[in-house]
Coordinates of N, CA and C in Angstrom, one line a residue:
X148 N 0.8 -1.2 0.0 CA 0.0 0.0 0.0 C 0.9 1.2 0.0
X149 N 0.6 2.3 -0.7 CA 1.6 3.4 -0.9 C 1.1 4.6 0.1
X150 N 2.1 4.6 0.7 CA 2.2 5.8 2.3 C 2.9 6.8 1.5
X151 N 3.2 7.6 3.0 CA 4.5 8.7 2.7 C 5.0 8.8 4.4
X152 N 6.2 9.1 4.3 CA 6.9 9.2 5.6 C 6.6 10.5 6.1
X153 N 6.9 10.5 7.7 CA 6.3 11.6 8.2 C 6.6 11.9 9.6
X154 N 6.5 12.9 10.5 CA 7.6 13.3 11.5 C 6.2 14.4 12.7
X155 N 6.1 13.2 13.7 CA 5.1 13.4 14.2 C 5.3 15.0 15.0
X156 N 4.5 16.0 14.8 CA 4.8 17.1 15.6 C 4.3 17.5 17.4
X157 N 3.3 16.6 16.8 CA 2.8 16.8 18.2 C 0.9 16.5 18.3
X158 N -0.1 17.2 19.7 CA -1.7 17.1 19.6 C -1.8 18.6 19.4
X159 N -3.0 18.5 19.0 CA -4.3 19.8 19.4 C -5.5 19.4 18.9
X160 N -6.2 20.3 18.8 CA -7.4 20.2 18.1 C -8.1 21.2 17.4
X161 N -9.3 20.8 16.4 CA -9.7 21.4 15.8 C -11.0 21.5 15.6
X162 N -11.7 22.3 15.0 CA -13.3 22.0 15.5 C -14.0 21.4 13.9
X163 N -14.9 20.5 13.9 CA -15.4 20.4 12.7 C -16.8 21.4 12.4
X164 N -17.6 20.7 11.0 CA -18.2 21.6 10.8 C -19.2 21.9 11.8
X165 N -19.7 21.5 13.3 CA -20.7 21.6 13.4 C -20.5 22.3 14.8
X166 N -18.8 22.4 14.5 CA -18.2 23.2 16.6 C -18.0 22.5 17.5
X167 N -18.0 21.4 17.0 CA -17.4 20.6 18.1 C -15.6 20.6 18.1
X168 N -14.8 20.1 19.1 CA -13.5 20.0 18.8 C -13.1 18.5 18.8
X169 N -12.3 18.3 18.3 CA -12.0 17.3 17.4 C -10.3 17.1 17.8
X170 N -10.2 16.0 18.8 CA -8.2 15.9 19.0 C -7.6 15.2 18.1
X171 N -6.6 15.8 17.5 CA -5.6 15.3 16.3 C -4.8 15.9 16.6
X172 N -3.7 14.6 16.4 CA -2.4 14.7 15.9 C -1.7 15.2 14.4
X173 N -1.0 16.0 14.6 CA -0.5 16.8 13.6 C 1.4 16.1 13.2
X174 N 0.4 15.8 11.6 CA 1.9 14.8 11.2 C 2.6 15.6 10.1
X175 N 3.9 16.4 10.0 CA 4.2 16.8 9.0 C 5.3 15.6 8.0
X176 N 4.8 15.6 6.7 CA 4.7 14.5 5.6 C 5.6 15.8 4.5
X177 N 7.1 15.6 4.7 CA 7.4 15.9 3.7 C 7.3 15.4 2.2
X178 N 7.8 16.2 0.8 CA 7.3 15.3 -0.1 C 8.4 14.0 -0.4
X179 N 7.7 12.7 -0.7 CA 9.1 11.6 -0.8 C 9.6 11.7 -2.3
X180 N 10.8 10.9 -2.3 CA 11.5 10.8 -3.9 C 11.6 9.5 -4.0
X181 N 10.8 9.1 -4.9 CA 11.6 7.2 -5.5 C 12.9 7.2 -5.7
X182 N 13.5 6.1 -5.0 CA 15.0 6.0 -5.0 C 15.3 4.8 -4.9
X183 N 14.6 3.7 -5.5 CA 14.7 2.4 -6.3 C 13.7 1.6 -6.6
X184 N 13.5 1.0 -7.5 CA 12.0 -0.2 -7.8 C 12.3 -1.3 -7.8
X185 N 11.6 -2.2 -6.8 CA 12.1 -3.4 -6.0 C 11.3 -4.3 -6.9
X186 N 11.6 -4.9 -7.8 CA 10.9 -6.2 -8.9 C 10.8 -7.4 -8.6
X187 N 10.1 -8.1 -8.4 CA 10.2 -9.9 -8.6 C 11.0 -10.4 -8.9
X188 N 11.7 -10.1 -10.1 CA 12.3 -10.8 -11.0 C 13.9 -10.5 -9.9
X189 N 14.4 -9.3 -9.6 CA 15.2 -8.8 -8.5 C 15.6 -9.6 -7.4
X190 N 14.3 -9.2 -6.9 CA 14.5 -8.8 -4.9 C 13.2 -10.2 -4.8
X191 N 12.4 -10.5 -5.3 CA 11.1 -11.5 -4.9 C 10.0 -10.7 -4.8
X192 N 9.9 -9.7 -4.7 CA 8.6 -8.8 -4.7 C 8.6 -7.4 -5.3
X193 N 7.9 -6.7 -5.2 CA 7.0 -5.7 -5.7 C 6.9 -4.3 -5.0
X194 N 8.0 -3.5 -5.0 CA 8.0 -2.1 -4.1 C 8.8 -1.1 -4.6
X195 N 8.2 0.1 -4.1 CA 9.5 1.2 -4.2 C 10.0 1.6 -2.6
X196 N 11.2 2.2 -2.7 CA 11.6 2.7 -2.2 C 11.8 4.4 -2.0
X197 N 11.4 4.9 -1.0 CA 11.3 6.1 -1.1 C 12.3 7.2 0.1
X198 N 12.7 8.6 -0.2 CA 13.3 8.9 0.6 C 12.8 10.2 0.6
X199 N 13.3 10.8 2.2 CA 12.1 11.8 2.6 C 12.9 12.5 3.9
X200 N 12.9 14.1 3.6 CA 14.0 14.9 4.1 C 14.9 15.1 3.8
X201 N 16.2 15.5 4.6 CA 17.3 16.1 4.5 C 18.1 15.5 5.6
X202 N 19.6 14.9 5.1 CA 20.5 15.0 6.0 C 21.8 15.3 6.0
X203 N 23.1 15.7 6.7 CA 24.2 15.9 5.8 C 24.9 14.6 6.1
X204 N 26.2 14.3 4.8 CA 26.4 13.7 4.8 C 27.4 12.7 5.6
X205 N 28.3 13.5 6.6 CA 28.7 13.0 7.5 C 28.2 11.9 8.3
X206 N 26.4 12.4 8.8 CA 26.0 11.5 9.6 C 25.9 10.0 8.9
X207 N 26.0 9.7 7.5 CA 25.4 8.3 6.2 C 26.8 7.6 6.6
X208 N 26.8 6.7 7.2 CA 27.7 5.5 6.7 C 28.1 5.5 5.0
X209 N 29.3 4.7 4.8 CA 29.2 5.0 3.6 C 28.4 3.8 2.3
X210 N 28.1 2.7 3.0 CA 26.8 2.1 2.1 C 25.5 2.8 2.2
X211 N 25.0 3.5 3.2 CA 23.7 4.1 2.6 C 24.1 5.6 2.0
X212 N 25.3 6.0 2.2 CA 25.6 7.2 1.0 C 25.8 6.9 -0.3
X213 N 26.2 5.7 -0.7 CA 26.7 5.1 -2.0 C 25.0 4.9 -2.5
X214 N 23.7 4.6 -1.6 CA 22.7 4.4 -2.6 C 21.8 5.7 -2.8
X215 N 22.5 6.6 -2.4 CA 21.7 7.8 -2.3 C 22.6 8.6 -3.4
X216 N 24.1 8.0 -3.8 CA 24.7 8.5 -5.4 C 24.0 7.8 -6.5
X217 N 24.1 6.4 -6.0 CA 23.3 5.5 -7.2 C 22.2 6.0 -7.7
X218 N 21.3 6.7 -6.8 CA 20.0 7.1 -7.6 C 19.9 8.6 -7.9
X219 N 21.4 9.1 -7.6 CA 21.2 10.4 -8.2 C 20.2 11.5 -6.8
X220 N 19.8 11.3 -5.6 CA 19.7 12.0 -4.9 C 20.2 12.6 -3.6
X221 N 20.1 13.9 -3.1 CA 20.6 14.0 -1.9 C 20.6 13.3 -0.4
X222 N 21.4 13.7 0.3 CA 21.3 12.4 1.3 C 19.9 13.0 1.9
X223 N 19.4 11.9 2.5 CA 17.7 12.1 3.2 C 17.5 11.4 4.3
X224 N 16.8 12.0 5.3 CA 17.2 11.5 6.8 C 16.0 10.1 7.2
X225 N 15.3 9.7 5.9 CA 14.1 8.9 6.3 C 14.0 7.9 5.1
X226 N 13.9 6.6 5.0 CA 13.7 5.7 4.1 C 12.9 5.1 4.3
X227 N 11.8 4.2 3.4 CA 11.1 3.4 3.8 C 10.9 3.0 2.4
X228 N 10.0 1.3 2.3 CA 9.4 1.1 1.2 C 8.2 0.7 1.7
X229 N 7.2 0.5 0.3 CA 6.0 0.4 0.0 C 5.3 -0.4 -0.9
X230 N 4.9 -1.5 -0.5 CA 4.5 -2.6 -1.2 C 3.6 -2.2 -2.3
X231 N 3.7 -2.6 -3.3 CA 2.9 -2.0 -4.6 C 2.7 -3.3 -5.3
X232 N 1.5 -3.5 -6.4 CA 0.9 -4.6 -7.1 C 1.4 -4.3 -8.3
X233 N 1.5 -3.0 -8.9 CA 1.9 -2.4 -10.2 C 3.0 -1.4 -10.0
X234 N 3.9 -1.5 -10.7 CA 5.3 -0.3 -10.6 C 4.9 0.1 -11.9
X235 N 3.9 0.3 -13.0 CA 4.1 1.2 -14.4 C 3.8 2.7 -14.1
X236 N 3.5 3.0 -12.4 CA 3.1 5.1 -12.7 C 4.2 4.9 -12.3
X237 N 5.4 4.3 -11.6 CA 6.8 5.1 -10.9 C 7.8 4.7 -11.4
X238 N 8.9 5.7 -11.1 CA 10.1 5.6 -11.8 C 11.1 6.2 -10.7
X239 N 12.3 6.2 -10.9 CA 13.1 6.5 -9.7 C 13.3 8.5 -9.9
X240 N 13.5 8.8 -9.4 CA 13.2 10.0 -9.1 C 11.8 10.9 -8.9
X241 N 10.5 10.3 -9.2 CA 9.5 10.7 -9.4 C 9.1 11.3 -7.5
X242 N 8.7 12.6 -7.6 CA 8.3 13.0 -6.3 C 7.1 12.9 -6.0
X243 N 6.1 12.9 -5.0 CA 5.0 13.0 -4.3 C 4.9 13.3 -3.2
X244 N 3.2 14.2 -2.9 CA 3.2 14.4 -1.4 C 2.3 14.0 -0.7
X245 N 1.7 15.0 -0.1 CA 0.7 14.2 1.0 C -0.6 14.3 0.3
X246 N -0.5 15.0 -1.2 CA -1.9 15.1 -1.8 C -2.0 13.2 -1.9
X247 N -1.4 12.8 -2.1 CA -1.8 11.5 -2.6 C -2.6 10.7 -1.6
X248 N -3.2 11.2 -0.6 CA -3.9 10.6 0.3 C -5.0 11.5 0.2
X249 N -5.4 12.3 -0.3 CA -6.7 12.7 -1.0 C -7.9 11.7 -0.9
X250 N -8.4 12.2 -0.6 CA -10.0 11.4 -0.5 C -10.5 10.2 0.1
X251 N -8.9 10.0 1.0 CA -8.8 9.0 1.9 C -9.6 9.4 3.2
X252 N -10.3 8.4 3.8 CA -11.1 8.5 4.7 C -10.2 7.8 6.6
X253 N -9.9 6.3 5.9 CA -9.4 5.8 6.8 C -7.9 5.0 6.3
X254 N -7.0 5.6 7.8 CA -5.6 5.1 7.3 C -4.6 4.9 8.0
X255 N -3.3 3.5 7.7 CA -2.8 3.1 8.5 C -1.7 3.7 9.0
X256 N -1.4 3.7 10.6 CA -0.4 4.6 10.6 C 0.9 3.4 11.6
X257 N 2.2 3.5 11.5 CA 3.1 3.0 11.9 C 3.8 3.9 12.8
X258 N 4.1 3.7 14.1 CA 5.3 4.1 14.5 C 6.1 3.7 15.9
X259 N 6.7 3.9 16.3 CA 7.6 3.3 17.3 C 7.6 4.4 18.6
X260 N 6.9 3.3 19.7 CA 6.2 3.9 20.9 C 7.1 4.2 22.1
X261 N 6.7 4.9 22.5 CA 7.9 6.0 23.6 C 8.7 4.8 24.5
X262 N 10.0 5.0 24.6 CA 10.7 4.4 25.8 C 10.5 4.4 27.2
X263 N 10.3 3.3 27.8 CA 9.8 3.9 29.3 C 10.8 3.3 30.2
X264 N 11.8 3.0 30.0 CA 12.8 2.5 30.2 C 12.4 1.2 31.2
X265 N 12.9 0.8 32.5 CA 12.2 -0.5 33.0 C 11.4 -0.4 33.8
X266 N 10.2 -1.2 33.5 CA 9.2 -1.1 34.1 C 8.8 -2.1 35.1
X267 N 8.4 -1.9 36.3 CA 7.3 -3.2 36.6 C 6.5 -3.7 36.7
X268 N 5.4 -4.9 37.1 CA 4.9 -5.6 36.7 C 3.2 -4.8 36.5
X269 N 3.4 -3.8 37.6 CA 1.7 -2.8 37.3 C 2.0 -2.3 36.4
X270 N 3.2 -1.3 35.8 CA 3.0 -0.3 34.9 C 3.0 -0.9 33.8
X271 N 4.4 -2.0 33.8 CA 4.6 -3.1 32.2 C 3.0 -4.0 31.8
X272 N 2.6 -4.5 33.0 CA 1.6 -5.4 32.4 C -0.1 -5.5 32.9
X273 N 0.1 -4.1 33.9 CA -1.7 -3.9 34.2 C -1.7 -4.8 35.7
X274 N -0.4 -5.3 36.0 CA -0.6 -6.2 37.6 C -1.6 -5.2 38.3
X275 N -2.3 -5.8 39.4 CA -3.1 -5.1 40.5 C -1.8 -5.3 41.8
X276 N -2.0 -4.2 42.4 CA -0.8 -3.9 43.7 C -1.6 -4.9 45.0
X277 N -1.1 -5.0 45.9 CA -1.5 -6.0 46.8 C -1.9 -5.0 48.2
X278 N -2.6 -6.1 48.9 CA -3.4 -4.7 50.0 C -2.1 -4.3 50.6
X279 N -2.4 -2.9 51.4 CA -1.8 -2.3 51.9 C -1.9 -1.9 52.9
X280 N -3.1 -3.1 53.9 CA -3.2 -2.9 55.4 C -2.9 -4.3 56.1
X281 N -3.1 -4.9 57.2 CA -3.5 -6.1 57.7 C -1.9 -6.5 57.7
X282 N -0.7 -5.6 57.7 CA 1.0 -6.1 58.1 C 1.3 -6.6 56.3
X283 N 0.7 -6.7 55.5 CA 0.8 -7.0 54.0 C 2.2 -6.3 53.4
X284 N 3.2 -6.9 53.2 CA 4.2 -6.7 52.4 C 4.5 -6.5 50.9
X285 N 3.4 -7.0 50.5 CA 3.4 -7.6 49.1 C 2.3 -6.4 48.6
X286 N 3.3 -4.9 48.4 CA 2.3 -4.2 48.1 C 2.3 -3.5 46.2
X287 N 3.8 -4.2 45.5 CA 4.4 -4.0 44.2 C 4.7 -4.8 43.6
X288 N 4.8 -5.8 44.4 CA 5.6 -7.2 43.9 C 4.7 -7.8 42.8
X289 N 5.0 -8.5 42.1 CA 4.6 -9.5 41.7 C 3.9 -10.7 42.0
X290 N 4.5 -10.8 42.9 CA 4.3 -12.3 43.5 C 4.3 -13.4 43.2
X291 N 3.4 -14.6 44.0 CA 3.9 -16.3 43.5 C 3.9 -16.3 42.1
X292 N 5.0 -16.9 42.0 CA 5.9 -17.4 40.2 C 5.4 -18.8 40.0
X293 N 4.9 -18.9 41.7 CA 4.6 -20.7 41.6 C 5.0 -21.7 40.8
X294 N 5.8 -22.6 41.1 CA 5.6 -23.8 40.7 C 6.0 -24.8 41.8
X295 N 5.6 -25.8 42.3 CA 6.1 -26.6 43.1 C 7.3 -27.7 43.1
X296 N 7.5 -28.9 43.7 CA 8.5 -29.4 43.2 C 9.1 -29.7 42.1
X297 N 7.9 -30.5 41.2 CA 8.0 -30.4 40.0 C 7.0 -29.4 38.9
X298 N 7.2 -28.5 38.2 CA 9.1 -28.6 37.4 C 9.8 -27.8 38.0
X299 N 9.5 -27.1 39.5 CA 10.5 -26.5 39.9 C 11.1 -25.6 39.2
X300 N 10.2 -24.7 38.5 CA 11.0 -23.5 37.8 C 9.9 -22.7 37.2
X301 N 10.5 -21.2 36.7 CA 9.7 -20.7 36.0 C 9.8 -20.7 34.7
X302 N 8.9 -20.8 34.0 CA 8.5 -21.2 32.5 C 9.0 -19.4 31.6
X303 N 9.7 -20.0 30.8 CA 10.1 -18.7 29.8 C 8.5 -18.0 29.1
X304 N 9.1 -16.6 29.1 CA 7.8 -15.9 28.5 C 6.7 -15.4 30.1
X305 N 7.4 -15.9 31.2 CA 6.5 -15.3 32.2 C 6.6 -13.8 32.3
X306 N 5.6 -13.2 32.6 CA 5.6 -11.8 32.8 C 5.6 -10.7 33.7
X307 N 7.0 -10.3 34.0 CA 7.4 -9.8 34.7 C 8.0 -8.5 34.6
X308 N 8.7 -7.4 35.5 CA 9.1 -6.5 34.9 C 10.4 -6.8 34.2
X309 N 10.7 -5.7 33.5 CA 11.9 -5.2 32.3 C 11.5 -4.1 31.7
X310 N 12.5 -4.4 30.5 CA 12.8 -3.2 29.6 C 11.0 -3.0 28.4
X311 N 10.3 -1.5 28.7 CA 9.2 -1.2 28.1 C 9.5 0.3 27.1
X312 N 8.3 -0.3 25.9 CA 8.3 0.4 25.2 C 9.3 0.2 24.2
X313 N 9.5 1.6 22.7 CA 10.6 1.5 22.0 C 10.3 0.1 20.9
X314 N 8.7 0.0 21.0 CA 8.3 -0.9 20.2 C 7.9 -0.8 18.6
X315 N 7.8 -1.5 17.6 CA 6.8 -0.5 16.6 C 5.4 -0.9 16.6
X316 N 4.4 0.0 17.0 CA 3.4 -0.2 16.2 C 2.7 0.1 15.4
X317 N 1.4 -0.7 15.4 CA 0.7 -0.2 13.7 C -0.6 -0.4 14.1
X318 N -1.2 0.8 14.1 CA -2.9 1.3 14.1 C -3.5 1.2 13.0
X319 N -4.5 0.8 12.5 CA -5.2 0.8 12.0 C -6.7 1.2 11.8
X320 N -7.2 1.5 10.6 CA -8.3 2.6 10.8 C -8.5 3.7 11.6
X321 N -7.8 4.8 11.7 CA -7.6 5.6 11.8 C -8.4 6.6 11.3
X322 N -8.6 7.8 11.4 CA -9.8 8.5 10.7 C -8.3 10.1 10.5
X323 N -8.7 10.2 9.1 CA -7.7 11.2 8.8 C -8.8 12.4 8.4
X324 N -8.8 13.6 9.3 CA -9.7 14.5 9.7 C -9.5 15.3 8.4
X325 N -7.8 15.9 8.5 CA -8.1 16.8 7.3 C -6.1 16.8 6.3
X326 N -6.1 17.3 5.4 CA -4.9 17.8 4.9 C -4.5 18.7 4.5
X327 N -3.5 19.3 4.9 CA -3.2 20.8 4.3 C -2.0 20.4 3.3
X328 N -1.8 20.1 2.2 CA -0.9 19.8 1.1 C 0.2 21.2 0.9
X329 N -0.7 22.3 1.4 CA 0.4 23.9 1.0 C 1.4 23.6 2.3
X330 N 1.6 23.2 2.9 CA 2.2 23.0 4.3 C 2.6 21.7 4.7
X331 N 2.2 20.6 3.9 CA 2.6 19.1 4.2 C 2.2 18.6 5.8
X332 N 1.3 19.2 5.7 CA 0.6 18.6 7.4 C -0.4 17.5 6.7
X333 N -0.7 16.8 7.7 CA -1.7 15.6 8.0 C -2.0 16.0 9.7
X334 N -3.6 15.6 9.8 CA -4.4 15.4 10.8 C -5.4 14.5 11.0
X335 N -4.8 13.8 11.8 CA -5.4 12.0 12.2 C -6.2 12.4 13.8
X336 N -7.2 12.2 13.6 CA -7.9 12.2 14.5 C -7.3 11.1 15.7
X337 N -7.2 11.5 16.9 CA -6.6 11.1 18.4 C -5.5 10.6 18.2
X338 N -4.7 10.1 18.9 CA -2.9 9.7 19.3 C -2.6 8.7 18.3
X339 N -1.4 9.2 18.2 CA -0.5 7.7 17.3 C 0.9 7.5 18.2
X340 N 1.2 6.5 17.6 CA 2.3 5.8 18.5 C 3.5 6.9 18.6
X341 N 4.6 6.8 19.6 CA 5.9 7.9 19.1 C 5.9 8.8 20.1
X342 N 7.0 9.4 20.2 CA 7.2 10.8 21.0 C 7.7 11.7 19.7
X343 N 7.0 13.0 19.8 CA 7.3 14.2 19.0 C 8.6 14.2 18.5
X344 N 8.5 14.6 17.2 CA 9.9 14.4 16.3 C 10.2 12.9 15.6
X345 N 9.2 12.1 16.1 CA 9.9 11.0 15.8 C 9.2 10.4 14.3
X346 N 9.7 9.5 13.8 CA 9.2 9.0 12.5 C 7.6 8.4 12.5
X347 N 6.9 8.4 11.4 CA 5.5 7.6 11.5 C 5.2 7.4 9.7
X348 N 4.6 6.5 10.0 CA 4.7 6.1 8.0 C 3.4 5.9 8.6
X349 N 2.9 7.0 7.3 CA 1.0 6.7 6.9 C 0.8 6.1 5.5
X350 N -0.2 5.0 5.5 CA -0.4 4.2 4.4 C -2.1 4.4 3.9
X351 N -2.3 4.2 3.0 CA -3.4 4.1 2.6 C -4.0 3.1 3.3
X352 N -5.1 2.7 3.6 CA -5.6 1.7 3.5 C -6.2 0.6 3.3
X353 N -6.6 1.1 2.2 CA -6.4 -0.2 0.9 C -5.3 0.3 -0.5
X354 N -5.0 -0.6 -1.0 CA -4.6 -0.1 -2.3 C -3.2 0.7 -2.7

């Protein structure tokens, strides 16, 4: 499905036609450049590759500066591809922006959700905390891991605290309220995944 990459700014809101307010997230969607077409016959499937922003080139390793000569564009701080059924509208350098999500109603958004560094077992996993009268110690813990003599252990995948967040996710149906194309904004009605500044790829949702 063909997205465009995008660099979450932040919330607010806005009112629709009737005065109500309305909370959206405000995504600014620079415009992307095709910067390679990923063929079957190639790679096993069907995509372009796209790149989106600005970066200098010190920060590029030098294999992703070398594919950013190969296709003839400047270096760009965001890459992604986009699974496609037909590559005959694209070609490598062809640009687009956020008009291409025109008359789109509902749409998928991607991104990678705030660090919360380590958590435990209430905040990581919804645990309930244990009473906190009657001499009760057991007021954050966890608690029984249980297992008795046999097997005498805990089973991998138990759920416990650690390291949270810093995940990717992907929302779907989404309601995309409005677009300002003069300005490369997108506005998605309520939260998407990420802390401000950070990356978010919006996709079509079908097609």
């Amino acid at each position: 499905m063909i997205g465009i990459i995008g660099t979450k700014l932040g919330m607010t809101q806005i009112f629709d036609k009737d005065g109500q307010p309305v909370p959206v997230t405000v995504i600014e969607a620079l415009p992307a450049t095709v910067m390679e077409l990923k063929t079957t016959e190639k790679d096993g499937y069907q995509a372009i590759k796209v790149a989106s922003g600005s970066r200098k080139e010190k920060h590029l390793t030098q294999a992703d500066l070398g594919q950013f000569k190969k296709a003839g564009l400047a270096p760009a701080r965001f890459v992604a591809e986009f699974r496609l059924e037909d590559l005959k509208d694209w070609e490598i350098g062809k640009q687009y922006n956020v008009s291409i999500l025109e008359g789109e109603k509902k749409i998928t958004v991607t991104g990678v959700s705030k660090g919360r560094g380590f958590a435990g077992t209430i905040k990581r996993h919804k645990f309930q905390r244990g009473p906190s009268t009657h001499g009760s110690k057991n007021v954050r813990a966890p608690g029984s891991m249980g297992a008795h003599s046999y097997p005498a252990r805990v089973f991998p995948g138990k759920r416990l605290g650690g390291h949270m967040g810093v995940e990717t996710k992907t929302y779907k149906n989404l309601e995309l309220v409005k677009i300002d194309a003069e300005n490369n904004l997108l506005f998605i009605k309520g939260a998407v995944p990420g802390a401000a500044n950070g990356r978010i790829i919006v996709r079509k949702q079908h097609g």
